[in-house]
Every structure is written in C-alpha cells, then in structure tokens.
mmCIF file of C-alpha atoms in Angstrom:
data_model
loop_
_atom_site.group_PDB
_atom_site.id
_atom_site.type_symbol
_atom_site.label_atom_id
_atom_site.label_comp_id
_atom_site.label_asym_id
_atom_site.label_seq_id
_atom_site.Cartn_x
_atom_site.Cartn_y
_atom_site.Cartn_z
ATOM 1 C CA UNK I 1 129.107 -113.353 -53.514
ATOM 2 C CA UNK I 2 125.280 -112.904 -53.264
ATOM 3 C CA UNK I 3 124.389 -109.250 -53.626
ATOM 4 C CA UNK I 4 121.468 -108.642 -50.959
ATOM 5 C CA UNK I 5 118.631 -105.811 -51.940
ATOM 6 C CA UNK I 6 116.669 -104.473 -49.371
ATOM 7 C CA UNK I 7 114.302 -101.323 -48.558
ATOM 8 C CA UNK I 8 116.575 -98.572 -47.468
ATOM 9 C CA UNK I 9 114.016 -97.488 -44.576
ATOM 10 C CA UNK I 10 110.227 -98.751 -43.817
ATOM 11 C CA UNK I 11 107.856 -97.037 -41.259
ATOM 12 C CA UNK I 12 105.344 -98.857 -38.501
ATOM 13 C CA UNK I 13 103.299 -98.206 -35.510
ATOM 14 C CA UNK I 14 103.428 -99.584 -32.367
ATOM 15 C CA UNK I 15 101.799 -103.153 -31.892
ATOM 16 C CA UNK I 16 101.562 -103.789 -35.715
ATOM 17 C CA UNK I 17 103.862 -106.569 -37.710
ATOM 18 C CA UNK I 18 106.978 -105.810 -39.747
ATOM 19 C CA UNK I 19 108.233 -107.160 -43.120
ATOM 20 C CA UNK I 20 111.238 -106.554 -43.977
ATOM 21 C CA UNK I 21 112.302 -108.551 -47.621
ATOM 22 C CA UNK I 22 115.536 -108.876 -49.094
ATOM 23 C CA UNK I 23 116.333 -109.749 -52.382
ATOM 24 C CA UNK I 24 119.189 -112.158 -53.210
ATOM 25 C CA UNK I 25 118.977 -113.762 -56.441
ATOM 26 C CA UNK I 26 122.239 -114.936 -56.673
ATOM 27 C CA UNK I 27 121.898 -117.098 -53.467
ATOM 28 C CA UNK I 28 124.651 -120.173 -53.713
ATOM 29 C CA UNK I 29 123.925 -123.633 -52.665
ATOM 30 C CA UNK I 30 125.514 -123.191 -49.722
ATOM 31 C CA UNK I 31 124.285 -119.706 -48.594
ATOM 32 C CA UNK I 32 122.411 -119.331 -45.388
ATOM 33 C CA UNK I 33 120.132 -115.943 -44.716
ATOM 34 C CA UNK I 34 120.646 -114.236 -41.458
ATOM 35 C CA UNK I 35 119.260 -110.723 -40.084
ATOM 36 C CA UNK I 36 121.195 -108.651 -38.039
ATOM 37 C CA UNK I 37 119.557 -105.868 -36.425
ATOM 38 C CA UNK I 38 121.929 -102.736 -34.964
ATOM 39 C CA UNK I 39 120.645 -99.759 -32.713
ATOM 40 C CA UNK I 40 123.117 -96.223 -33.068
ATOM 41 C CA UNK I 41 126.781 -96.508 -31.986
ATOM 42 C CA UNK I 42 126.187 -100.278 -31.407
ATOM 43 C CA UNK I 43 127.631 -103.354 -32.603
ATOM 44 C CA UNK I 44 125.332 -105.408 -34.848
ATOM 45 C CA UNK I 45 122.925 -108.151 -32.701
ATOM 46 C CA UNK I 46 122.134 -111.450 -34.544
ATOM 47 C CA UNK I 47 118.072 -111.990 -35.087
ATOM 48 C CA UNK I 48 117.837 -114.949 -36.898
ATOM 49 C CA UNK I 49 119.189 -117.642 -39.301
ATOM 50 C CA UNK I 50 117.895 -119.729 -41.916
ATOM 51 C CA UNK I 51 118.303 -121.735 -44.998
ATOM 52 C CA UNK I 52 115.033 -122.612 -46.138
ATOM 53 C CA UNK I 53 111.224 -122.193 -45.317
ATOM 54 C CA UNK I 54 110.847 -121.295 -42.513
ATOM 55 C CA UNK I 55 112.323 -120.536 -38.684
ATOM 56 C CA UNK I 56 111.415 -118.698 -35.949
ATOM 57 C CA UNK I 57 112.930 -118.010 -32.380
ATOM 58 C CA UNK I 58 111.920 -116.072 -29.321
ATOM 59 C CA UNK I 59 111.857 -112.897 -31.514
ATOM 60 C CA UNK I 60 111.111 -112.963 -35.074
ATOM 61 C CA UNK I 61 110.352 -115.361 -37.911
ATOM 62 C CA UNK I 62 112.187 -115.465 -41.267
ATOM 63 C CA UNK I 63 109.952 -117.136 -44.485
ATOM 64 C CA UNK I 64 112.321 -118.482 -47.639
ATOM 65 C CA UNK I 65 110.604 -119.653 -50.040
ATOM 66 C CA UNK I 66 111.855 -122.643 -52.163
ATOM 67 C CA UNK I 67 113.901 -121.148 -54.687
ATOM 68 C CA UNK I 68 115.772 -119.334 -52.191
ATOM 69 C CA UNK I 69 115.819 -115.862 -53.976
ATOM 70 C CA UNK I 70 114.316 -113.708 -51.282
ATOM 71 C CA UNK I 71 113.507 -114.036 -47.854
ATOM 72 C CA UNK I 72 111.294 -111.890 -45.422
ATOM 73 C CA UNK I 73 111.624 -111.189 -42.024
ATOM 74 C CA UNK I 74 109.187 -110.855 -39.667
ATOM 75 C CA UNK I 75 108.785 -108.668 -36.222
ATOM 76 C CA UNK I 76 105.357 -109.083 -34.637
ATOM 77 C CA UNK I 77 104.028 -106.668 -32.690
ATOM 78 C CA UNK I 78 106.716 -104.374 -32.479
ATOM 79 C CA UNK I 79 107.629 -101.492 -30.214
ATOM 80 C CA UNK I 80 109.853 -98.046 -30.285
ATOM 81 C CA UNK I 81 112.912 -99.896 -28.696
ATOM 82 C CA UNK I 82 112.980 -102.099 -32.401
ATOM 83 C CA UNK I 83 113.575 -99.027 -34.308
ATOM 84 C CA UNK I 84 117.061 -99.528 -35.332
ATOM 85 C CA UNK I 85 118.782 -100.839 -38.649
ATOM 86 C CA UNK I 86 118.311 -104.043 -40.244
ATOM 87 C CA UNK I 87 120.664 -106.003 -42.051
ATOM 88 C CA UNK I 88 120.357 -108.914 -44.260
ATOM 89 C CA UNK I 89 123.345 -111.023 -44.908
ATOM 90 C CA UNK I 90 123.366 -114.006 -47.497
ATOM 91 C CA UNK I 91 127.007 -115.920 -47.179
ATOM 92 C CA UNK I 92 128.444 -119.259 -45.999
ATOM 93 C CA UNK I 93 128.175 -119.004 -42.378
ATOM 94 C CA UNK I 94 131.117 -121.666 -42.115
ATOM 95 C CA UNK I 95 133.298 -118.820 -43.362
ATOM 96 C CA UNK I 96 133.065 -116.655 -40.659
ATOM 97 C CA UNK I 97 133.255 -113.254 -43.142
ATOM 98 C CA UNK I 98 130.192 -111.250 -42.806
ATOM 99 C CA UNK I 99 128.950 -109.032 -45.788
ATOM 100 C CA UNK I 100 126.918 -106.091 -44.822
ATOM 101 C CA UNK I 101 124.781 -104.154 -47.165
ATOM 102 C CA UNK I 102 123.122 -100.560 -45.740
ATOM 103 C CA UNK I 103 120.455 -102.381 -44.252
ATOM 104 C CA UNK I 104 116.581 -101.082 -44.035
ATOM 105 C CA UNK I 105 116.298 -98.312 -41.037
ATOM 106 C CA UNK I 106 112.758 -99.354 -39.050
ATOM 107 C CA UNK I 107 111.511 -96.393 -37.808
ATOM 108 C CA UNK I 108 108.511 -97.142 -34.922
ATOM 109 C CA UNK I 109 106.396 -94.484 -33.814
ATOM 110 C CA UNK I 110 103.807 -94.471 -31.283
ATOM 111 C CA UNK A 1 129.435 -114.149 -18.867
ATOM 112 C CA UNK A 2 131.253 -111.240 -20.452
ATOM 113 C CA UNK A 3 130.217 -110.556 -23.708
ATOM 114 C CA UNK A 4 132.621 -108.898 -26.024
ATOM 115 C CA UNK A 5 134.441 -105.790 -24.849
ATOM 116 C CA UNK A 6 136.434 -103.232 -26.862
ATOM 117 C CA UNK A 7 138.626 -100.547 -25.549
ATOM 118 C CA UNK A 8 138.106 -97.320 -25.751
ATOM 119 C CA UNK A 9 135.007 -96.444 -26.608
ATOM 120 C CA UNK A 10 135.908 -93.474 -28.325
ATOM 121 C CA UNK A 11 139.365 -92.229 -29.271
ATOM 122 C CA UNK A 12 140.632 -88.621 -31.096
ATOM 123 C CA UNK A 13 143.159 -88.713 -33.331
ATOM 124 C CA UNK A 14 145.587 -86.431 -35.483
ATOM 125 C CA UNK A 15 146.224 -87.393 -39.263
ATOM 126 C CA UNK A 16 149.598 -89.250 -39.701
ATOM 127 C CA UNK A 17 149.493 -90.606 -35.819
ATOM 128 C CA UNK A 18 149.057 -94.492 -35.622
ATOM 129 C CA UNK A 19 146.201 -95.915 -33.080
ATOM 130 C CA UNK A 20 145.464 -99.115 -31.764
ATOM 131 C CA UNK A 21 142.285 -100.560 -30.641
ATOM 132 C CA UNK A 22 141.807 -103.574 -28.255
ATOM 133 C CA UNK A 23 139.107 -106.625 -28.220
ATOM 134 C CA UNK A 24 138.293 -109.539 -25.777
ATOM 135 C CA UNK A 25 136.044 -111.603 -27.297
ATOM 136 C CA UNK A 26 133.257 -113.604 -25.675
ATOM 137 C CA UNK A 27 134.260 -116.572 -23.443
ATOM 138 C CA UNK A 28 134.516 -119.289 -25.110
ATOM 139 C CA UNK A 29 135.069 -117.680 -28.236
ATOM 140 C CA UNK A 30 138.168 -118.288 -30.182
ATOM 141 C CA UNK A 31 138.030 -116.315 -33.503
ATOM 142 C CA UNK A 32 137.637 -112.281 -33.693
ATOM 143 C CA UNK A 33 137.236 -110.375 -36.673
ATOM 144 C CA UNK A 34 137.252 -106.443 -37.045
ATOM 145 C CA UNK A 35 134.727 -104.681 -39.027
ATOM 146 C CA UNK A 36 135.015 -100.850 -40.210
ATOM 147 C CA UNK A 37 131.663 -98.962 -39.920
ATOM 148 C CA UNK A 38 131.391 -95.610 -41.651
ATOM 149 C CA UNK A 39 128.216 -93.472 -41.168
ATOM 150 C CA UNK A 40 125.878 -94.095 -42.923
ATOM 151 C CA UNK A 41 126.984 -97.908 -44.155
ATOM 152 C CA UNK A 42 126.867 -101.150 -42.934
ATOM 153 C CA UNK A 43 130.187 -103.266 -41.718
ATOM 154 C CA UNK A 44 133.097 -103.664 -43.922
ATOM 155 C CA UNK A 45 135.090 -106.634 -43.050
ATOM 156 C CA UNK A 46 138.805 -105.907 -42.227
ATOM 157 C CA UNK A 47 140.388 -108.972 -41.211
ATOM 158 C CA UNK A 48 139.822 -112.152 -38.968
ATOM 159 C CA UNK A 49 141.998 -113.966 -36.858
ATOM 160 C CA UNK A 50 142.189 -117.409 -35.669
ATOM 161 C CA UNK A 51 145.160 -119.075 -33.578
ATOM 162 C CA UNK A 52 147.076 -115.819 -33.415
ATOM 163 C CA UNK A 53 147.524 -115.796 -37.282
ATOM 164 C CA UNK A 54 145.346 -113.632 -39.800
ATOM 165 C CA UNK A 55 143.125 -116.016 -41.827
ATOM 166 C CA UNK A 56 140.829 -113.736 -43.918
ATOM 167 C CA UNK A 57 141.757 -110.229 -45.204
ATOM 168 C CA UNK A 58 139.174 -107.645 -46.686
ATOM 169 C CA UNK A 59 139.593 -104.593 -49.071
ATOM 170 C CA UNK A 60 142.117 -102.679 -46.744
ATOM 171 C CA UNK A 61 145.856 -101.585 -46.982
ATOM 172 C CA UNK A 62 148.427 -102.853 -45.207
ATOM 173 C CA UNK A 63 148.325 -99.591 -43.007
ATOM 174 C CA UNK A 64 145.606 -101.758 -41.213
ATOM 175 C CA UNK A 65 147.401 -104.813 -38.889
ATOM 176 C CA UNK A 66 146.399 -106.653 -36.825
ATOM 177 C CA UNK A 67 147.120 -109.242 -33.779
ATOM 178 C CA UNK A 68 146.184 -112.058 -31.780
ATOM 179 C CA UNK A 69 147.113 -113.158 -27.885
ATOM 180 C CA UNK A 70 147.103 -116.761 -26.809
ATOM 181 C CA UNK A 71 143.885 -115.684 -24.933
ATOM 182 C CA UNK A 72 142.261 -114.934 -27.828
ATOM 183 C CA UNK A 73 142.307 -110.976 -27.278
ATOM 184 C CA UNK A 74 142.635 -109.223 -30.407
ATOM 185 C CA UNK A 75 144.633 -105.650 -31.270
ATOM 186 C CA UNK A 76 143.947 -103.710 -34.640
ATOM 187 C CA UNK A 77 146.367 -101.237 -35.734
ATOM 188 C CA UNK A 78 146.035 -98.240 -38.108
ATOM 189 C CA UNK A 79 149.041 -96.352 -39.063
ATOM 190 C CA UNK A 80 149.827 -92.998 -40.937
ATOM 191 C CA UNK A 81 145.924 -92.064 -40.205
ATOM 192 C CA UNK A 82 143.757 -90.611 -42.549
ATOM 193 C CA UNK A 83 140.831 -88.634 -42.306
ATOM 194 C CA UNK A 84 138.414 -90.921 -43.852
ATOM 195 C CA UNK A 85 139.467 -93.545 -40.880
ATOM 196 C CA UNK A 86 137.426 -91.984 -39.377
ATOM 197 C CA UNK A 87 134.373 -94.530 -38.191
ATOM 198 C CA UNK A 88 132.880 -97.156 -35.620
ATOM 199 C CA UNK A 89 135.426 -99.790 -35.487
ATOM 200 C CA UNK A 90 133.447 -102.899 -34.085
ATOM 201 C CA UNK A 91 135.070 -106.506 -32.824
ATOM 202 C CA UNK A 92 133.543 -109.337 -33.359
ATOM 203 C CA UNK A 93 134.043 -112.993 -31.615
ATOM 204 C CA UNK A 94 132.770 -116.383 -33.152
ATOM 205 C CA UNK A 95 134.041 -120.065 -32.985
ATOM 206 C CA UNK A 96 136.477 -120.872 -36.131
ATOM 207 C CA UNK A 97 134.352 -122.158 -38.879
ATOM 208 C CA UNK A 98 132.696 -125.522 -39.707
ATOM 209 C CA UNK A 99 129.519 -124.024 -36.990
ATOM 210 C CA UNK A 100 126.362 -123.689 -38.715
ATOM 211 C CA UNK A 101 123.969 -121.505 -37.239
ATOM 212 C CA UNK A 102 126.580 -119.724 -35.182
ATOM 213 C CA UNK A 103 126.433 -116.246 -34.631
ATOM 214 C CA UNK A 104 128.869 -113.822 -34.126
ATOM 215 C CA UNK A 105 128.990 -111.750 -31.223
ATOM 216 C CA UNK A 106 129.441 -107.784 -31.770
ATOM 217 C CA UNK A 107 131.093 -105.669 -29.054
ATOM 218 C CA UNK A 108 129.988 -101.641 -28.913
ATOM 219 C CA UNK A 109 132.546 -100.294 -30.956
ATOM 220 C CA UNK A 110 135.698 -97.875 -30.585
ATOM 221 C CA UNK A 111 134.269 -94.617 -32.401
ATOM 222 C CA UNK A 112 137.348 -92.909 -33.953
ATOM 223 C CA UNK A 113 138.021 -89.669 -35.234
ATOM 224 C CA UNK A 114 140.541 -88.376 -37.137
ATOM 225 C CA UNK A 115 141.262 -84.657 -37.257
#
C-alpha cells in the first residue's frame, strides 16, 4: 500500500492558484492518484483522477510527473467556498477500497 | 437522480447499546462501502459489500456487521458500543470493480455519539 504525504494545512487568498502536492513514493504499477476534497460534517466529493501527466476537468488539474512519485493538484482561482480538506489517495481504483490519509486543510480568506 | 442518502443524520447513544445505520446508494450504483471518520482523521474503511455478501473487510472487530438488500441498500451495525465509536459514519456507493476512473459517491454521514 502506497503511503501518501501531504501538507497538513496550506493558506490562500481569494482569486489566487492552489498547489497542493502529495508525496507517494511507493506508487505501484497499477496505482492511480485521485483527490478528494471534503467540507465539515460532509462526505468526501471526488476532484479528480489520474495516472500519469497530466488531466484536468471542469475544476482542477492534477500534474504527475513520469516517475509517478508525487503528484500536484491544482485549484485556479479559488474562492472561500473551496476551503475544506483535501485528500490524496494513491490505490487501485479497480478495488473499490479507499485509503485516506489526514488530508491538507485549505484555508481561503478574502 | 438521488444521490446517496444515509439515515439519521445524527444519532445519541449509551455505551453497551447496539445501533444501526442505513444507506441507499446512488441509482445505478451497486456496491456500498462504509467508512469510519473520527475528528480530526480522514476515512477508515470498514467494509464493502457487493451482491448482498461482504467482499472487503478493514481493521474492525466483529462488533461491526454489516448487510446488504437486493436493492442494493446497505445497513451497518455496531454492537456493545464504545465510547471511541464515537464519529461520522459515511456510506459510500460505486459500481463493483473492473471501472477505471470511477468515483465513488459519498453520502453526508450519520454523526454518532456515544455517551
């Protein structure tokens, strides 16, 4: 099981872009990155998933590079109703077991 | 399109008494898993359940069961409660594996408390 490593809380400002890296050196061949993000005394919301380089959807981007070890998601331009926790999970979607670290808290202020 | 939905949303109960929390999943959906959420932490998997019959199993005692109803509504049980049950109990609802790329759909949560 890939252990994931990411900042326990950042800060931003309204309109700016977010980075969020995780750390998962021990990424398996099969492994796919995905970033969950969860406001208080909610259930967890997917973002985004990727394997490799890079993807982006309606919301965020996520950058891999090629040996897979890290990955960094990306909020552009982001506003007070994104501060909430995020989680990065590295696993075999196929398995249908989610492992959840603490995830980084994203604190927006105005 | 009814996402998922968990019943109650939040729930008292007395050390030693048994609870049980409900889950429809998503339509369409026909695997749900249960998650544990303390404060403070992220998720811990409990169990998963496909075709009315557990498939996966996390780090939990037996006191935690679990069930599955031809429609695909999902029960989790907790008996002789603790005090450190205490936590946001969340449902989730996928499709059984082999589906890359698909995510799993969180419902609100039943908050318990043990006292």
């Amino acid at each position: 099981l890939a252990k994931t490593t990411q900042p326990i809380s950042m800060d931003s400002y309204e309109g700016q872009e977010v980075n969020i890296t995780c750390s998962h050196n021990n990424i398996a061949t099969n492994d796919y990155i995905t970033w969950y993000q969860q406001f208080p005394s909610q259930g967890p919301r997917f973002i985004i998933q990727g394997y490799k380089t890079k993807v982006t959807n309606e919301v965020a981007s996520l950058f891999i590079p090629a040996d897979r070890k890290s990955s960094t998601l990306s909020l552009p331009r982001v506003s007070l109703s994104d501060t909430a926790v995020y989680y990065c999970l590295v696993g075999d979607p196929t398995l249908g077991r989610l492992y959840f670290g603490r995830g980084t808290q994203l604190t927006v202020w105005p | 399109d009814a996402g998922v939905t968990q019943s109650p949303t939040h729930l008292i109960k007395t050390r030693g008494q048994q609870v049980t929390l409900r889950c429809s999943p998503k339509s369409g959906h026909d695997t749900v898993s249960w998650y544990q959420q303390a404060l403070g932490q992220g998720p811990q998997f409990i169990f998963q359940y496909y075709e009315e019959e557990e498939r996966q199993r996390g780090n939990f005692p037996d006191r935690f069961s679990g069930h599955q109803f031809p429609n695909y509504s999902s029960e989790l049980n907790v008996n002789a409660l603790l005090l450190g049950d205490s936590a946001l109990y969340l449902c989730a609802s996928s499709l059984w594996g082999g589906h890359l790329n698909t995510e799993a759909f969180f419902g609100q949560g039943t908050r318990l408390t043990v006292v």
